PDB file of C-alpha atoms and ligand atoms in Angstrom:
ATOM      1  CA  UNK D   6      93.204  98.221 101.455  1.00 95.00           C
ATOM      2  CA  UNK D   7      93.178  97.950 105.260  1.00 97.00           C
ATOM      3  CA  UNK D   8      95.968  96.040 106.886  1.00 98.00           C
ATOM      4  CA  UNK D   9      97.735  95.392 110.153  1.00 98.00           C
ATOM      5  CA  UNK D  10     101.485  94.834 110.461  1.00 98.00           C
ATOM      6  CA  UNK D  11     102.135  92.324 113.216  1.00 98.00           C
ATOM      7  CA  UNK D  12     105.507  91.212 114.501  1.00 97.00           C
ATOM      8  CA  UNK D  13     107.991  91.425 117.347  1.00 97.00           C
ATOM      9  CA  UNK D  14     109.767  94.676 118.211  1.00 96.00           C
ATOM     10  CA  UNK D  15     112.341  95.180 115.474  1.00 95.00           C
ATOM     11  CA  UNK D  16     110.740  92.722 113.051  1.00 97.00           C
ATOM     12  CA  UNK D  17     110.490  95.505 110.454  1.00 96.00           C
ATOM     13  CA  UNK D  18     106.867  96.612 110.879  1.00 97.00           C
ATOM     14  CA  UNK D  19     107.723 100.300 110.528  1.00 95.00           C
ATOM     15  CA  UNK D  20     110.118  99.746 107.615  1.00 95.00           C
ATOM     16  CA  UNK D  21     107.564  97.753 105.630  1.00 97.00           C
ATOM     17  CA  UNK D  22     104.497  99.805 106.667  1.00 97.00           C
ATOM     18  CA  UNK D  23     106.136 102.937 105.238  1.00 96.00           C
ATOM     19  CA  UNK D  24     106.746 101.222 101.912  1.00 97.00           C
ATOM     20  CA  UNK D  25     103.230  99.794 101.774  1.00 98.00           C
ATOM     21  CA  UNK D  26     101.784 103.250 102.562  1.00 97.00           C
ATOM     22  CA  UNK D  27     103.756 104.792  99.697  1.00 96.00           C
ATOM     23  CA  UNK D  28     102.988 102.035  97.193  1.00 96.00           C
ATOM     24  CA  UNK D  29      99.249 101.883  97.882  1.00 96.00           C
ATOM     25  CA  UNK D  30      98.833 105.600  98.742  1.00 97.00           C
ATOM     26  CA  UNK D  31      97.264 105.005 102.130  1.00 97.00           C
ATOM     27  CA  UNK D  32      98.193 106.530 105.506  1.00 98.00           C
ATOM     28  CA  UNK D  33     100.700 104.784 107.793  1.00 97.00           C
ATOM     29  CA  UNK D  34      99.403 104.803 111.354  1.00 98.00           C
ATOM     30  CA  UNK D  35     102.055 103.893 113.933  1.00 97.00           C
ATOM     31  CA  UNK D  36     100.985 104.153 117.571  1.00 97.00           C
ATOM     32  CA  UNK D  37     104.658 104.124 118.606  1.00 95.00           C
ATOM     33  CA  UNK D  38     105.347 107.124 116.322  1.00 94.00           C
ATOM     34  CA  UNK D  39     102.263 108.934 117.675  1.00 95.00           C
ATOM     35  CA  UNK D  40     103.481 108.437 121.254  1.00 95.00           C
ATOM     36  CA  UNK D  41     107.045 109.498 120.401  1.00 94.00           C
ATOM     37  CA  UNK D  42     105.725 112.666 118.703  1.00 93.00           C
ATOM     38  CA  UNK D  43     103.695 113.406 121.839  1.00 94.00           C
ATOM     39  CA  UNK D  44     106.706 112.855 124.089  1.00 94.00           C
ATOM     40  CA  UNK D  45     108.755 115.209 121.909  1.00 92.00           C
ATOM     41  CA  UNK D  46     105.950 117.788 122.023  1.00 94.00           C
ATOM     42  CA  UNK D  47     105.646 117.460 125.813  1.00 96.00           C
ATOM     43  CA  UNK D  48     101.899 116.709 125.743  1.00 96.00           C
ATOM     44  CA  UNK D  49      99.973 115.077 128.583  1.00 96.00           C
ATOM     45  CA  UNK D  50      99.526 111.895 126.506  1.00 95.00           C
ATOM     46  CA  UNK D  51     103.277 111.840 125.865  1.00 96.00           C
ATOM     47  CA  UNK D  52     104.083 112.214 129.566  1.00 96.00           C
ATOM     48  CA  UNK D  53     101.718 109.375 130.461  1.00 95.00           C
ATOM     49  CA  UNK D  54     103.125 107.078 127.759  1.00 96.00           C
ATOM     50  CA  UNK D  55     106.833 107.769 128.365  1.00 96.00           C
ATOM     51  CA  UNK D  56     107.197 105.873 131.667  1.00 95.00           C
ATOM     52  CA  UNK D  57     105.753 102.703 130.152  1.00 96.00           C
ATOM     53  CA  UNK D  58     107.698 102.971 126.911  1.00 96.00           C
ATOM     54  CA  UNK D  59     111.067 103.587 128.558  1.00 94.00           C
ATOM     55  CA  UNK D  60     110.491 100.484 130.692  1.00 94.00           C
ATOM     56  CA  UNK D  61     109.656  98.387 127.612  1.00 95.00           C
ATOM     57  CA  UNK D  62     106.073  97.888 128.782  1.00 96.00           C
ATOM     58  CA  UNK D  63     102.851  98.468 126.909  1.00 97.00           C
ATOM     59  CA  UNK D  64     100.963 101.706 127.377  1.00 97.00           C
ATOM     60  CA  UNK D  65      97.527 100.928 128.930  1.00 97.00           C
ATOM     61  CA  UNK D  66      94.842  99.955 126.394  1.00 96.00           C
ATOM     62  CA  UNK D  67      92.603 102.902 127.319  1.00 94.00           C
ATOM     63  CA  UNK D  68      95.273 105.384 126.179  1.00 94.00           C
ATOM     64  CA  UNK D  69      95.537 103.701 122.765  1.00 97.00           C
ATOM     65  CA  UNK D  70      92.144 102.422 121.647  1.00 95.00           C
ATOM     66  CA  UNK D  71      90.202 105.709 121.373  1.00 91.00           C
ATOM     67  CA  UNK D  72      93.137 107.374 119.699  1.00 94.00           C
ATOM     68  CA  UNK D  73      93.205 104.785 116.902  1.00 96.00           C
ATOM     69  CA  UNK D  74      89.400 104.607 116.626  1.00 94.00           C
ATOM     70  CA  UNK D  75      89.374 108.385 115.994  1.00 93.00           C
ATOM     71  CA  UNK D  76      92.313 108.267 113.595  1.00 95.00           C
ATOM     72  CA  UNK D  77      90.834 105.635 111.257  1.00 95.00           C
ATOM     73  CA  UNK D  78      87.676 107.684 110.830  1.00 93.00           C
ATOM     74  CA  UNK D  79      89.526 110.665 109.377  1.00 94.00           C
ATOM     75  CA  UNK D  80      89.023 111.482 105.693  1.00 95.00           C
ATOM     76  CA  UNK D  81      92.444 110.300 104.529  1.00 96.00           C
ATOM     77  CA  UNK D  82      91.576 106.759 105.706  1.00 96.00           C
ATOM     78  CA  UNK D  83      88.617 106.432 103.336  1.00 93.00           C
ATOM     79  CA  UNK D  84      90.598 104.208 100.920  1.00 93.00           C
ATOM     80  CA  UNK D  85      92.332 102.241 103.639  1.00 96.00           C
ATOM     81  CA  UNK D  86      95.289 102.465 106.010  1.00 98.00           C
ATOM     82  CA  UNK D  87      98.166 100.441 107.384  1.00 98.00           C
ATOM     83  CA  UNK D  88      98.302  99.938 111.148  1.00 98.00           C
ATOM     84  CA  UNK D  89     101.792  99.514 112.645  1.00 98.00           C
ATOM     85  CA  UNK D  90     102.101  98.534 116.310  1.00 97.00           C
ATOM     86  CA  UNK D  91      98.368  98.370 116.894  1.00 98.00           C
ATOM     87  CA  UNK D  92      96.607  96.224 117.987  1.00 98.00           C
ATOM     88  CA  UNK D  93      99.068  94.538 120.339  1.00 97.00           C
ATOM     89  CA  UNK D  94      96.722  92.999 122.917  1.00 98.00           C
ATOM     90  CA  UNK D  95      93.494  91.004 122.513  1.00 98.00           C
ATOM     91  CA  UNK D  96      91.393  93.815 124.073  1.00 98.00           C
ATOM     92  CA  UNK D  97      92.880  96.234 121.513  1.00 98.00           C
ATOM     93  CA  UNK D  98      91.976  93.868 118.657  1.00 98.00           C
ATOM     94  CA  UNK D  99      88.436  93.637 120.002  1.00 97.00           C
ATOM     95  CA  UNK D 100      88.201  97.433 120.307  1.00 97.00           C
ATOM     96  CA  UNK D 101      89.379  97.747 116.695  1.00 97.00           C
ATOM     97  CA  UNK D 102      86.695  95.305 115.547  1.00 97.00           C
ATOM     98  CA  UNK D 103      84.040  97.331 117.375  1.00 96.00           C
ATOM     99  CA  UNK D 104      85.260 100.620 115.871  1.00 94.00           C
ATOM    100  CA  UNK D 105      85.296  99.137 112.345  1.00 95.00           C
ATOM    101  CA  UNK D 106      81.885  97.518 112.667  1.00 94.00           C
ATOM    102  CA  UNK D 107      80.466 100.926 113.608  1.00 91.00           C
ATOM    103  CA  UNK D 108      81.616 102.355 110.288  1.00 88.00           C
ATOM    104  CA  UNK D 109      80.651  99.217 108.352  1.00 92.00           C
ATOM    105  CA  UNK D 110      84.203  98.108 107.572  1.00 93.00           C
ATOM    106  CA  UNK D 111      86.630  95.289 108.295  1.00 95.00           C
ATOM    107  CA  UNK D 112      90.354  94.632 108.002  1.00 97.00           C
ATOM    108  CA  UNK D 113      91.605  92.891 104.842  1.00 97.00           C
ATOM    109  CA  UNK D 114      94.928  91.452 106.044  1.00 98.00           C
ATOM    110  CA  UNK D 115      97.016  90.958 109.169  1.00 98.00           C
ATOM    111  CA  UNK D 116     100.602  90.450 108.023  1.00 98.00           C
ATOM    112  CA  UNK D 117     102.890  88.790 110.528  1.00 98.00           C
ATOM    113  CA  UNK D 118     106.541  89.596 109.893  1.00 98.00           C
ATOM    114  CA  UNK D 119     108.261  86.610 111.400  1.00 98.00           C
ATOM    115  CA  UNK D 120     111.771  87.109 112.847  1.00 97.00           C
ATOM    116  CA  UNK D 121     113.386  84.993 115.619  1.00 95.00           C
ATOM    117  CA  UNK D 122     114.440  86.765 118.843  1.00 94.00           C
ATOM    118  CA  UNK D 123     118.175  86.216 118.146  1.00 91.00           C
ATOM    119  CA  UNK D 124     118.055  88.361 114.987  1.00 92.00           C
ATOM    120  CA  UNK D 125     116.105  91.109 116.757  1.00 94.00           C
ATOM    121  CA  UNK D 126     118.812  91.937 119.278  1.00 88.00           C
ATOM    122  CA  UNK D 127     121.381  92.585 116.496  1.00 86.00           C
ATOM    123  CA  UNK D 128     118.979  94.712 114.495  1.00 90.00           C
ATOM    124  CA  UNK D 129     118.024  96.976 117.352  1.00 92.00           C
ATOM    125  CA  UNK D 130     121.636  97.793 118.196  1.00 89.00           C
ATOM    126  CA  UNK D 131     122.074  99.411 114.771  1.00 92.00           C
ATOM    127  CA  UNK D 132     118.752 101.180 114.466  1.00 94.00           C
ATOM    128  CA  UNK D 133     118.634 104.964 114.117  1.00 95.00           C
ATOM    129  CA  UNK D 134     115.319 106.798 114.154  1.00 94.00           C
ATOM    130  CA  UNK D 135     114.050 110.180 112.997  1.00 94.00           C
ATOM    131  CA  UNK D 136     111.676 111.516 115.628  1.00 90.00           C
ATOM    132  CA  UNK D 137     110.449 114.232 113.257  1.00 90.00           C
ATOM    133  CA  UNK D 138     109.074 112.119 110.386  1.00 90.00           C
ATOM    134  CA  UNK D 139     109.223 108.570 111.791  1.00 89.00           C
ATOM    135  CA  UNK D 140     111.749 107.241 109.256  1.00 92.00           C
ATOM    136  CA  UNK D 141     113.884 104.339 110.462  1.00 93.00           C
ATOM    137  CA  UNK D 142     117.437 103.456 109.422  1.00 95.00           C
ATOM    138  CA  UNK D 143     120.040 100.854 110.241  1.00 94.00           C
ATOM    139  CA  UNK D 144     123.762 101.619 110.334  1.00 94.00           C
ATOM    140  CA  UNK D 145     124.519  98.512 108.257  1.00 92.00           C
ATOM    141  CA  UNK D 146     121.321  97.291 106.554  1.00 92.00           C
ATOM    142  CA  UNK D 147     119.784 100.649 105.646  1.00 94.00           C
ATOM    143  CA  UNK D 148     122.241 103.477 106.214  1.00 96.00           C
ATOM    144  CA  UNK D 149     121.196 107.111 105.625  1.00 97.00           C
ATOM    145  CA  UNK D 150     123.080 108.961 102.846  1.00 97.00           C
ATOM    146  CA  UNK D 151     124.698 111.284 105.393  1.00 97.00           C
ATOM    147  CA  UNK D 152     125.592 109.765 108.768  1.00 95.00           C
ATOM    148  CA  UNK D 153     122.970 110.544 111.438  1.00 96.00           C
ATOM    149  CA  UNK D 154     120.884 112.748 109.144  1.00 97.00           C
ATOM    150  CA  UNK D 155     117.386 111.757 107.951  1.00 97.00           C
ATOM    151  CA  UNK D 156     117.237 111.339 104.131  1.00 97.00           C
ATOM    152  CA  UNK D 157     113.554 112.221 104.138  1.00 95.00           C
ATOM    153  CA  UNK D 158     113.461 115.415 106.215  1.00 96.00           C
ATOM    154  CA  UNK D 159     117.046 116.401 107.099  1.00 97.00           C
ATOM    155  CA  UNK D 160     116.614 116.199 110.880  1.00 96.00           C
ATOM    156  CA  UNK D 161     119.101 114.520 113.205  1.00 96.00           C
ATOM    157  CA  UNK D 162     118.765 110.763 113.798  1.00 96.00           C
ATOM    158  CA  UNK D 163     118.739 109.364 117.327  1.00 94.00           C
ATOM    159  CA  UNK D 164     118.990 106.037 119.129  1.00 93.00           C
ATOM    160  CA  UNK D 165     115.582 105.301 120.642  1.00 91.00           C
ATOM    161  CA  UNK D 166     115.400 105.308 124.471  1.00 88.00           C
ATOM    162  CA  UNK D 167     113.923 101.816 124.444  1.00 92.00           C
ATOM    163  CA  UNK D 168     116.609 100.273 122.197  1.00 92.00           C
ATOM    164  CA  UNK D 169     119.010  99.524 125.046  1.00 88.00           C
ATOM    165  CA  UNK D 170     119.662  95.734 125.093  1.00 89.00           C
ATOM    166  CA  UNK D 171     117.982  95.188 128.527  1.00 90.00           C
ATOM    167  CA  UNK D 172     114.874  97.048 127.394  1.00 93.00           C
ATOM    168  CA  UNK D 173     114.774  95.167 124.081  1.00 94.00           C
ATOM    169  CA  UNK D 174     114.747  91.873 126.034  1.00 94.00           C
ATOM    170  CA  UNK D 175     111.863  93.150 128.155  1.00 95.00           C
ATOM    171  CA  UNK D 176     109.946  94.215 125.029  1.00 96.00           C
ATOM    172  CA  UNK D 177     110.422  90.757 123.530  1.00 96.00           C
ATOM    173  CA  UNK D 178     108.976  89.155 126.704  1.00 97.00           C
ATOM    174  CA  UNK D 179     106.007  91.506 126.573  1.00 97.00           C
ATOM    175  CA  UNK D 180     105.558  90.693 122.881  1.00 97.00           C
ATOM    176  CA  UNK D 181     105.463  86.919 123.461  1.00 97.00           C
ATOM    177  CA  UNK D 182     103.076  87.267 126.374  1.00 98.00           C
ATOM    178  CA  UNK D 183     100.621  89.899 125.159  1.00 97.00           C
ATOM    179  CA  UNK D 184     100.938  90.371 121.396  1.00 98.00           C
ATOM    180  CA  UNK D 185     101.718  86.935 119.981  1.00 97.00           C
ATOM    181  CA  UNK D 186      98.188  85.668 120.859  1.00 98.00           C
ATOM    182  CA  UNK D 187      96.973  87.979 118.071  1.00 98.00           C
ATOM    183  CA  UNK D 188      98.417  85.559 115.514  1.00 98.00           C
ATOM    184  CA  UNK D 189      95.793  83.070 116.624  1.00 98.00           C
ATOM    185  CA  UNK D 190      93.115  85.755 116.769  1.00 98.00           C
ATOM    186  CA  UNK D 191      93.654  86.793 113.146  1.00 98.00           C
ATOM    187  CA  UNK D 192      94.152  83.217 111.958  1.00 98.00           C
ATOM    188  CA  UNK D 193      90.672  82.486 113.288  1.00 98.00           C
ATOM    189  CA  UNK D 194      89.396  85.634 111.563  1.00 97.00           C
ATOM    190  CA  UNK D 195      90.852  84.210 108.327  1.00 98.00           C
ATOM    191  CA  UNK D 196      93.053  87.209 107.473  1.00 98.00           C
ATOM    192  CA  UNK D 197      96.481  86.212 108.800  1.00 98.00           C
ATOM    193  CA  UNK D 198      99.425  85.884 106.422  1.00 98.00           C
ATOM    194  CA  UNK D 199     102.958  85.171 107.629  1.00 98.00           C
ATOM    195  CA  UNK D 200     106.052  86.431 105.793  1.00 98.00           C
ATOM    196  CA  UNK D 201     109.689  85.549 106.477  1.00 98.00           C
ATOM    197  CA  UNK D 202     111.131  88.726 108.007  1.00 98.00           C
ATOM    198  CA  UNK D 203     114.723  87.468 108.033  1.00 97.00           C
ATOM    199  CA  UNK D 204     115.088  88.136 104.294  1.00 97.00           C
ATOM    200  CA  UNK D 205     116.425  91.505 103.183  1.00 96.00           C
ATOM    201  CA  UNK D 206     114.077  94.498 103.167  1.00 96.00           C
ATOM    202  CA  UNK D 207     113.369  94.407  99.424  1.00 97.00           C
ATOM    203  CA  UNK D 208     112.564  90.683  99.493  1.00 98.00           C
ATOM    204  CA  UNK D 209     110.228  91.110 102.458  1.00 98.00           C
ATOM    205  CA  UNK D 210     108.482  93.957 100.635  1.00 98.00           C
ATOM    206  CA  UNK D 211     108.111  91.848  97.476  1.00 98.00           C
ATOM    207  CA  UNK D 212     106.553  89.033  99.540  1.00 98.00           C
ATOM    208  CA  UNK D 213     104.096  91.497 101.114  1.00 98.00           C
ATOM    209  CA  UNK D 214     103.157  92.945  97.716  1.00 97.00           C
ATOM    210  CA  UNK D 215     102.519  89.433  96.420  1.00 97.00           C
ATOM    211  CA  UNK D 216     100.018  88.972  99.259  1.00 96.00           C
ATOM    212  CA  UNK D 217      98.282  92.325  98.817  1.00 95.00           C
ATOM    213  CA  UNK D 218      98.105  92.224  95.039  1.00 90.00           C
ATOM    214  CA  UNK D 219      97.611  95.363  92.929  1.00 71.00           C
TER     215      UNK D 219
HETATM  216  P1  LIG U 301     106.695 100.682 118.604  1.00 89.05           P
HETATM  217  O1  LIG U 301     107.263 101.951 118.162  1.00 89.05           O
HETATM  218  O2  LIG U 301     105.539 100.097 117.878  1.00 89.05           O
HETATM  219  O3  LIG U 301     107.854  99.617 118.751  1.00 89.05           O
HETATM  220  P2  LIG U 301     107.933  98.039 118.538  1.00 89.05           P
HETATM  221  O4  LIG U 301     106.709  97.260 118.283  1.00 89.05           O
HETATM  222  O5  LIG U 301     108.750  97.596 119.657  1.00 89.05           O
HETATM  223  O6  LIG U 301     108.604  97.923 117.171  1.00 89.05           O
HETATM  224  P3  LIG U 301     109.788  98.749 116.638  1.00 89.05           P
HETATM  225  O7  LIG U 301     109.349 100.070 116.129  1.00 89.05           O
HETATM  226  O8  LIG U 301     110.900  98.736 117.645  1.00 89.05           O
HETATM  227  O9  LIG U 301     110.257  97.800 115.447  1.00 89.05           O
HETATM  228  P4  LIG U 301     109.676  97.656 113.970  1.00 89.05           P
HETATM  229  O10 LIG U 301     109.028  96.318 113.842  1.00 89.05           O
HETATM  230  O11 LIG U 301     108.899  98.853 113.543  1.00 89.05           O
HETATM  231  O12 LIG U 301     111.051  97.556 113.197  1.00 89.05           O
HETATM  232  P5  LIG U 301     111.813  98.610 112.252  1.00 89.05           P
HETATM  233  O13 LIG U 301     111.121  98.687 110.937  1.00 89.05           O
HETATM  234  O14 LIG U 301     112.094  99.871 112.968  1.00 89.05           O
HETATM  235  O15 LIG U 301     106.261 100.826 120.130  1.00 89.05           O
HETATM  236  C1  LIG U 301     107.152 101.369 121.085  1.00 89.05           C
HETATM  237  C2  LIG U 301     106.485 101.369 122.447  1.00 89.05           C
HETATM  238  O16 LIG U 301     105.303 102.199 122.406  1.00 89.05           O
HETATM  239  C3  LIG U 301     105.991 100.012 122.953  1.00 89.05           C
HETATM  240  O17 LIG U 301     107.010  99.293 123.604  1.00 89.05           O
HETATM  241  C4  LIG U 301     104.865 100.464 123.897  1.00 89.05           C
HETATM  242  O18 LIG U 301     105.367 100.906 125.124  1.00 89.05           O
HETATM  243  C5  LIG U 301     104.251 101.643 123.179  1.00 89.05           C
HETATM  244  N1  LIG U 301     103.150 101.275 122.277  1.00 89.05           N
HETATM  245  C6  LIG U 301     103.084 101.458 120.931  1.00 89.05           C
HETATM  246  N2  LIG U 301     101.931 100.975 120.439  1.00 89.05           N
HETATM  247  C7  LIG U 301     101.233 100.486 121.496  1.00 89.05           C
HETATM  248  C8  LIG U 301      99.980  99.844 121.638  1.00 89.05           C
HETATM  249  N3  LIG U 301      99.201  99.593 120.571  1.00 89.05           N
HETATM  250  N4  LIG U 301      99.592  99.456 122.875  1.00 89.05           N
HETATM  251  C9  LIG U 301     100.367  99.688 123.956  1.00 89.05           C
HETATM  252  N5  LIG U 301     101.566 100.277 123.893  1.00 89.05           N
HETATM  253  C10 LIG U 301     102.008 100.673 122.682  1.00 89.05           C
HETATM  254  O19 LIG U 301     113.160  97.785 112.039  1.00 89.05           O
HETATM  255  C11 LIG U 301     114.079  97.576 113.113  1.00 89.05           C
HETATM  256  C12 LIG U 301     115.527  97.741 112.637  1.00 89.05           C
HETATM  257  O20 LIG U 301     115.861  96.687 111.743  1.00 89.05           O
HETATM  258  C13 LIG U 301     115.764  99.039 111.834  1.00 89.05           C
HETATM  259  O21 LIG U 301     117.043  99.516 112.124  1.00 89.05           O
HETATM  260  C14 LIG U 301     115.628  98.592 110.374  1.00 89.05           C
HETATM  261  O22 LIG U 301     116.361  99.442 109.506  1.00 89.05           O
HETATM  262  C15 LIG U 301     116.163  97.168 110.436  1.00 89.05           C
HETATM  263  N6  LIG U 301     115.503  96.257 109.512  1.00 89.05           N
HETATM  264  C16 LIG U 301     114.161  96.228 109.159  1.00 89.05           C
HETATM  265  N7  LIG U 301     113.903  95.229 108.282  1.00 89.05           N
HETATM  266  C17 LIG U 301     115.105  94.593 108.084  1.00 89.05           C
HETATM  267  C18 LIG U 301     115.507  93.466 107.272  1.00 89.05           C
HETATM  268  N8  LIG U 301     114.612  92.787 106.524  1.00 89.05           N
HETATM  269  N9  LIG U 301     116.802  93.099 107.327  1.00 89.05           N
HETATM  270  C19 LIG U 301     117.710  93.776 108.111  1.00 89.05           C
HETATM  271  N10 LIG U 301     117.402  94.842 108.866  1.00 89.05           N
HETATM  272  C20 LIG U 301     116.111  95.255 108.864  1.00 89.05           C
HETATM  273 MG1  LIG U 302     108.359 100.658 114.498  1.00 89.05          MG
HETATM  274 ZN1  LIG U 303     112.910 112.443 109.108  1.00 89.05          ZN
END
């Protein structure tokens, strides 16, 4: 099972990708999480990515494409993987196609989690993130058992740098301009499925499972 989670910032890509990864026992590959781990670790990649991320802009394609091409060729991806936050430009989608063709594979589904901009702003204000394991919470919709502590790994939860309202607005603009064209791209490829992302998390997950099958 090889799938892409598409959707605006805050649509629930990370939330659903984690559940899909668990259910189907495939790795969850989030480029945002990879960059945040690199920023935390003070690597060169992290330093390069941080300026773009804090401004709500996309990191240049050349910093992302090779990284993902390498990642999907690792052994744990043999039975599939779920991509979260990649591709998010047409050149990235083309680079992914090239990388997959080389290993004789193709994506099975691109799932677009559809949520209007108005709902996004509210969601982002309540998000809390674990920078150690990538888990995501919401103070109202998905609260951790202990306030500000990650259920999964026990580390402290933080508000992401790019979740300030001004930056969220910028990220939405970037999404509409550069990422939304992928809906057309994957419709033409015949693998796009849209799900209503305004439902609650369990309902969205059930809709995704119905698409993926057993
Ligand atoms: P990335 O980390 O991918 O951020 P994003 O796309 O902006 O998406 P988010 O992680 O903010 O949202 P999400 O859809 O995962 O939602 P979540 O599940 O957390 O990228 C960050 C930055 O890195 C980019 O801006 C860019 O600079 C760079 N980058 C990354 N990949 C790149 C690439 N390929 N190319 C170039 N640059 C790249 O949910 C959001 C909140 O809502 C949570 O609090 C959650 O609990 C809650 N929630 C989720 N579902 C529901 C629901 N159904 N009902 C109510 N609340 C819900
Ligand atoms: Mg995410
Ligand atoms: Zn954690």
